[in-house]
Short mmCIF file of C-alpha atoms in Angstrom, two decimals:
data_model
loop_
_atom_site.label_atom_id
_atom_site.label_comp_id
_atom_site.label_asym_id
_atom_site.label_seq_id
_atom_site.Cartn_x
_atom_site.Cartn_y
_atom_site.Cartn_z
CA UNK A 1 30.36 2.71 -8.91
CA UNK A 2 26.87 2.53 -9.53
CA UNK A 3 24.78 3.42 -6.07
CA UNK A 4 22.39 0.91 -4.79
CA UNK A 5 18.90 0.84 -4.21
CA UNK A 6 19.13 1.30 -0.74
CA UNK A 7 21.56 4.42 -1.05
CA UNK A 8 19.12 5.88 -3.69
CA UNK A 9 16.10 5.39 -1.34
CA UNK A 10 18.31 7.05 1.51
CA UNK A 11 18.92 10.49 -0.72
CA UNK A 12 15.01 10.65 -0.82
CA UNK A 13 14.62 10.67 2.85
CA UNK A 14 13.70 13.61 5.12
CA UNK A 15 16.17 11.95 7.57
CA UNK A 16 19.07 9.49 7.73
CA UNK A 17 17.90 5.98 8.48
CA UNK A 18 19.53 3.45 10.20
CA UNK A 19 20.05 -0.08 8.27
CA UNK A 20 18.74 -3.36 9.78
CA UNK A 21 18.60 -6.96 8.76
CA UNK A 22 18.73 -5.37 4.80
CA UNK A 23 16.22 -2.76 4.80
CA UNK A 24 16.49 1.09 6.26
CA UNK A 25 14.85 1.41 9.45
CA UNK A 26 13.36 4.96 10.63
CA UNK A 27 11.33 3.64 13.68
CA UNK A 28 14.34 2.12 15.69
CA UNK A 29 13.55 0.47 18.77
CA UNK A 30 9.97 1.11 18.51
CA UNK A 31 7.74 -1.92 17.86
CA UNK A 32 5.53 -0.35 15.25
CA UNK A 33 4.89 2.85 13.63
CA UNK A 34 1.71 3.32 16.29
CA UNK A 35 -0.71 1.10 18.14
CA UNK A 36 -2.90 -1.68 15.99
CA UNK A 37 -6.48 -0.10 14.99
CA UNK A 38 -7.90 -3.65 15.29
CA UNK A 39 -7.59 -7.46 15.00
CA UNK A 40 -6.93 -7.63 11.27
CA UNK A 41 -3.71 -5.02 12.22
CA UNK A 42 -2.96 -7.12 15.09
CA UNK A 43 -2.30 -10.08 12.90
CA UNK A 44 -0.36 -8.42 10.58
CA UNK A 45 2.27 -7.98 13.05
CA UNK A 46 2.75 -11.67 14.29
CA UNK A 47 5.40 -13.85 13.15
CA UNK A 48 3.35 -16.32 11.52
CA UNK A 49 1.40 -14.28 9.39
CA UNK A 50 4.01 -13.02 7.09
CA UNK A 51 5.18 -16.94 6.46
CA UNK A 52 1.70 -17.55 5.05
CA UNK A 53 0.55 -14.05 4.06
CA UNK A 54 1.47 -14.36 -0.03
CA UNK A 55 0.28 -17.96 -0.47
CA UNK A 56 -2.61 -18.03 1.81
CA UNK A 57 -3.81 -15.22 4.11
CA UNK A 58 -3.85 -12.18 1.51
CA UNK A 59 -5.56 -14.62 -1.60
CA UNK A 60 -8.12 -16.18 0.77
CA UNK A 61 -9.00 -12.97 2.50
CA UNK A 62 -8.81 -10.97 -0.74
CA UNK A 63 -11.53 -13.73 -2.39
CA UNK A 64 -13.83 -13.12 0.62
CA UNK A 65 -13.87 -9.57 -0.09
CA UNK A 66 -13.70 -9.13 -3.53
CA UNK A 67 -16.45 -12.00 -4.38
CA UNK A 68 -16.09 -14.57 -7.06
CA UNK A 69 -15.63 -11.93 -9.81
CA UNK A 70 -12.92 -10.00 -8.61
CA UNK A 71 -9.23 -9.70 -9.35
CA UNK A 72 -7.03 -12.41 -8.13
CA UNK A 73 -4.09 -11.28 -6.17
CA UNK A 74 -1.73 -12.25 -9.29
CA UNK A 75 -4.30 -9.91 -11.29
CA UNK A 76 -3.79 -7.22 -8.74
CA UNK A 77 -0.41 -6.70 -9.21
CA UNK A 78 -0.68 -6.67 -12.88
CA UNK A 79 -3.97 -4.05 -13.16
CA UNK A 80 -1.70 -1.75 -10.28
CA UNK A 81 1.52 -1.98 -12.61
CA UNK A 82 -0.85 -1.11 -15.74
CA UNK A 83 -2.38 1.82 -13.96
CA UNK A 84 0.74 3.61 -12.46
CA UNK A 85 1.71 3.12 -16.12
CA UNK A 86 5.43 1.93 -15.02
CA UNK A 87 8.38 2.27 -17.26
CA UNK A 88 11.78 1.98 -17.11
CA UNK A 89 13.68 4.37 -14.81
CA UNK A 90 10.44 5.19 -12.78
CA UNK A 91 10.50 5.33 -8.94
CA UNK A 92 7.30 3.95 -7.34
CA UNK A 93 6.73 3.43 -3.68
CA UNK A 94 4.75 0.46 -2.57
CA UNK A 95 2.88 1.62 0.95
CA UNK A 96 2.15 -0.91 3.35
CA UNK A 97 4.25 -3.37 1.38
CA UNK A 98 3.93 -6.64 3.34
CA UNK A 99 6.00 -9.02 2.17
CA UNK A 100 6.83 -7.25 -0.92
CA UNK A 101 4.75 -9.23 -3.60
CA UNK A 102 3.87 -5.75 -5.57
CA UNK A 103 7.15 -4.18 -4.82
CA UNK A 104 9.18 -7.01 -6.36
CA UNK A 105 6.82 -6.77 -9.55
CA UNK A 106 6.93 -2.96 -9.60
CA UNK A 107 11.09 -3.46 -9.28
CA UNK A 108 10.89 -5.71 -12.35
CA UNK A 109 8.88 -3.27 -14.20
CA UNK A 110 11.12 -0.24 -13.68
CA UNK A 111 14.42 -1.93 -14.67
CA UNK A 112 17.83 -1.41 -13.80
CA UNK A 113 17.67 2.47 -13.72
CA UNK A 114 14.54 2.62 -11.57
CA UNK A 115 13.82 1.95 -7.92
CA UNK A 116 10.85 0.45 -6.33
CA UNK A 117 10.49 1.18 -2.35
CA UNK A 118 8.65 -1.10 -0.10
CA UNK A 119 7.60 0.79 2.90
CA UNK A 120 5.70 -1.37 6.09
CA UNK A 121 5.85 -0.56 9.73
CA UNK A 122 6.34 -3.96 10.84
CA UNK A 123 9.62 -6.15 11.20
CA UNK A 124 8.32 -9.42 10.53
CA UNK A 125 6.80 -8.50 7.49
CA UNK A 126 9.92 -6.69 6.01
CA UNK A 127 11.93 -9.77 6.95
CA UNK A 128 10.19 -12.03 4.88
CA UNK A 129 10.12 -9.16 2.15
CA UNK A 130 13.85 -9.24 2.34
CA UNK A 131 14.38 -12.83 2.42
CA UNK A 132 12.12 -13.18 -0.57
CA UNK A 133 14.96 -11.51 -2.61
CA UNK A 134 13.89 -9.26 -5.88
CA UNK A 135 15.44 -7.20 -8.34
CA UNK A 136 18.23 -5.21 -7.47
CA UNK A 137 16.07 -2.18 -8.04
CA UNK A 138 14.00 -2.73 -4.93
CA UNK A 139 14.84 -1.39 -1.45
CA UNK A 140 12.65 -1.64 2.00
CA UNK A 141 12.16 1.11 4.65
CA UNK A 142 10.70 0.40 7.71
CA UNK A 143 8.59 3.67 8.45
CA UNK A 144 5.32 5.07 9.43
CA UNK A 145 2.92 4.30 6.67
CA UNK A 146 0.76 7.51 7.58
CA UNK A 147 3.16 10.41 7.85
CA UNK A 148 5.56 9.49 4.81
CA UNK A 149 9.24 10.22 5.54
CA UNK A 150 10.02 11.13 1.98
CA UNK A 151 11.01 14.62 0.74
CA UNK A 152 8.35 16.47 -1.36
CA UNK A 153 7.57 15.19 -5.04
CA UNK A 154 10.07 12.39 -4.80
CA UNK A 155 8.03 9.52 -6.26
CA UNK A 156 6.47 8.63 -9.88
CA UNK A 157 4.23 6.34 -8.62
CA UNK A 158 2.35 5.47 -5.16
CA UNK A 159 0.82 2.18 -4.81
CA UNK A 160 -1.36 1.27 -1.74
CA UNK A 161 -3.25 -1.81 -1.45
CA UNK A 162 -5.18 -3.44 1.12
CA UNK A 163 -4.05 -0.84 3.84
CA UNK A 164 -5.76 2.45 3.63
CA UNK A 165 -8.89 1.25 5.68
CA UNK A 166 -6.61 -0.08 8.63
CA UNK A 167 -5.10 3.34 9.27
CA UNK A 168 -5.97 5.23 12.21
CA UNK A 169 -5.72 8.37 10.22
CA UNK A 170 -6.46 7.60 6.39
CA UNK A 171 -7.10 11.13 5.63
CA UNK A 172 -3.83 12.06 6.95
CA UNK A 173 -2.24 9.23 4.67
CA UNK A 174 -4.12 10.74 1.91
CA UNK A 175 -2.65 14.16 2.44
CA UNK A 176 1.02 12.37 2.93
CA UNK A 177 0.55 10.54 -0.84
CA UNK A 178 -0.59 13.69 -2.12
CA UNK A 179 2.75 15.28 -1.18
CA UNK A 180 5.56 12.74 -2.38
CA UNK A 181 3.92 11.93 -5.77
CA UNK A 182 5.47 14.12 -8.36
CA UNK A 183 3.27 16.37 -10.80
CA UNK A 184 2.07 14.15 -13.25
CA UNK A 185 2.88 11.02 -11.22
CA UNK A 186 0.47 8.32 -10.38
CA UNK A 187 -1.45 6.71 -7.52
CA UNK A 188 -3.55 3.57 -7.34
CA UNK A 189 -5.54 2.37 -4.19
CA UNK A 190 -7.30 -0.77 -3.00
CA UNK A 191 -9.31 -0.52 0.03
CA UNK A 192 -13.05 -1.27 1.53
CA UNK A 193 -16.18 0.40 -0.45
CA UNK A 194 -19.45 0.08 1.82
CA UNK A 195 -22.63 -0.70 -0.75
CA UNK A 196 -25.54 1.76 -0.59
CA UNK A 197 -28.10 -0.88 0.19
CA UNK A 198 -29.12 -0.30 3.94
CA UNK A 199 -28.70 -3.85 4.85
CA UNK A 200 -25.54 -4.71 3.32
CA UNK A 201 -24.18 -1.34 4.41
CA UNK A 202 -25.01 -2.19 8.07
CA UNK A 203 -23.46 -5.50 7.90
CA UNK A 204 -20.19 -4.07 6.21
CA UNK A 205 -20.10 -1.43 8.90
CA UNK A 206 -20.62 -4.20 11.86
CA UNK A 207 -17.77 -6.04 9.94
CA UNK A 208 -15.47 -3.15 10.23
CA UNK A 209 -15.82 -2.57 13.57
CA UNK A 210 -15.25 -5.69 14.61
CA UNK A 211 -12.27 -5.81 12.78
CA UNK A 212 -10.83 -2.77 13.27
CA UNK A 213 -11.41 -1.33 9.52
CA UNK A 214 -12.92 1.91 8.09
CA UNK A 215 -15.44 1.18 5.67
CA UNK A 216 -15.31 3.96 2.87
CA UNK A 217 -18.24 4.71 1.11
CA UNK A 218 -18.13 4.46 -2.55
CA UNK A 219 -16.99 7.31 -4.27
CA UNK A 220 -15.55 8.59 -1.16
CA UNK A 221 -12.05 7.81 -1.71
CA UNK A 222 -12.41 9.13 -5.42
CA UNK A 223 -13.51 12.44 -3.64
CA UNK A 224 -10.63 12.71 -1.29
CA UNK A 225 -7.95 12.10 -4.18
CA UNK A 226 -9.77 15.13 -6.29
CA UNK A 227 -9.83 17.16 -3.29
CA UNK A 228 -5.87 16.72 -3.14
CA UNK A 229 -5.68 17.60 -6.68
CA UNK A 230 -5.77 14.20 -8.36
CA UNK A 231 -7.23 14.16 -11.88
CA UNK A 232 -8.41 11.49 -14.37
CA UNK A 233 -10.05 9.50 -11.57
CA UNK A 234 -10.88 5.73 -12.02
CA UNK A 235 -12.89 3.39 -9.89
CA UNK A 236 -13.37 -0.54 -10.10
CA UNK A 237 -15.52 -2.26 -7.54
CA UNK A 238 -15.59 -6.03 -6.65
CA UNK A 239 -17.65 -7.02 -3.58
CA UNK A 240 -16.75 -4.64 -0.42
CA UNK A 241 -13.40 -3.26 -2.21
CA UNK A 242 -12.59 -0.49 -4.65
CA UNK A 243 -9.62 0.12 -6.52
CA UNK A 244 -8.95 3.95 -7.39
CA UNK A 245 -6.42 5.29 -9.49
CA UNK A 246 -5.70 8.92 -10.51
CA UNK A 247 -3.05 11.32 -11.86
CA UNK A 248 -1.43 14.20 -10.11
CA UNK A 249 -2.41 17.27 -11.45
#
């Protein structure tokens, strides 16, 4: 009998997980994986935001941050799929998956023999992701996005869009990302990018403080990936955002 996506996911975990409401859960009774880092993360954990996240919140906020010429959310999904070089049979991890928009697309891209894992710490987000359905190749996991609970070198591709800048320990998260990506595997990140022009830099830094988000310098995330053994780094900037991709050496 073919194994389910959840069974295949469980085989990749360092410790057994409980099944809860259609997803695997490693956080148990804990409300979240950690205290919120600011206003934006607090909103992510409400019951209302998941209901409007994909259609209204994420596209509107993304447009404000990326500017008029930045990619739409649909373009982001297409670009992430391309940069990760997803193909049938691959295993891909979507870190901080939210309501699963990217995860579902990844599940379709890797085909029936692949596996797309959506990981998030918020019950409300995962409940909405499960309710949205999707390919049989998709499985969801409630876990700590900074300290990934997967075994060493278990995924062919890793995506983390619009989340790294909200983590309390982004450097630790990058260490964890590098640990679970297989040699030759791909990573793609969308995160903040503070501009060098001093007046804009001050405004963007202040906005980050208010919202509880880290404002990375341009080139900082790429340098972090290189330091962790990633090569073939590409960077794309739009407004105060950056999309950085690379290959695990």
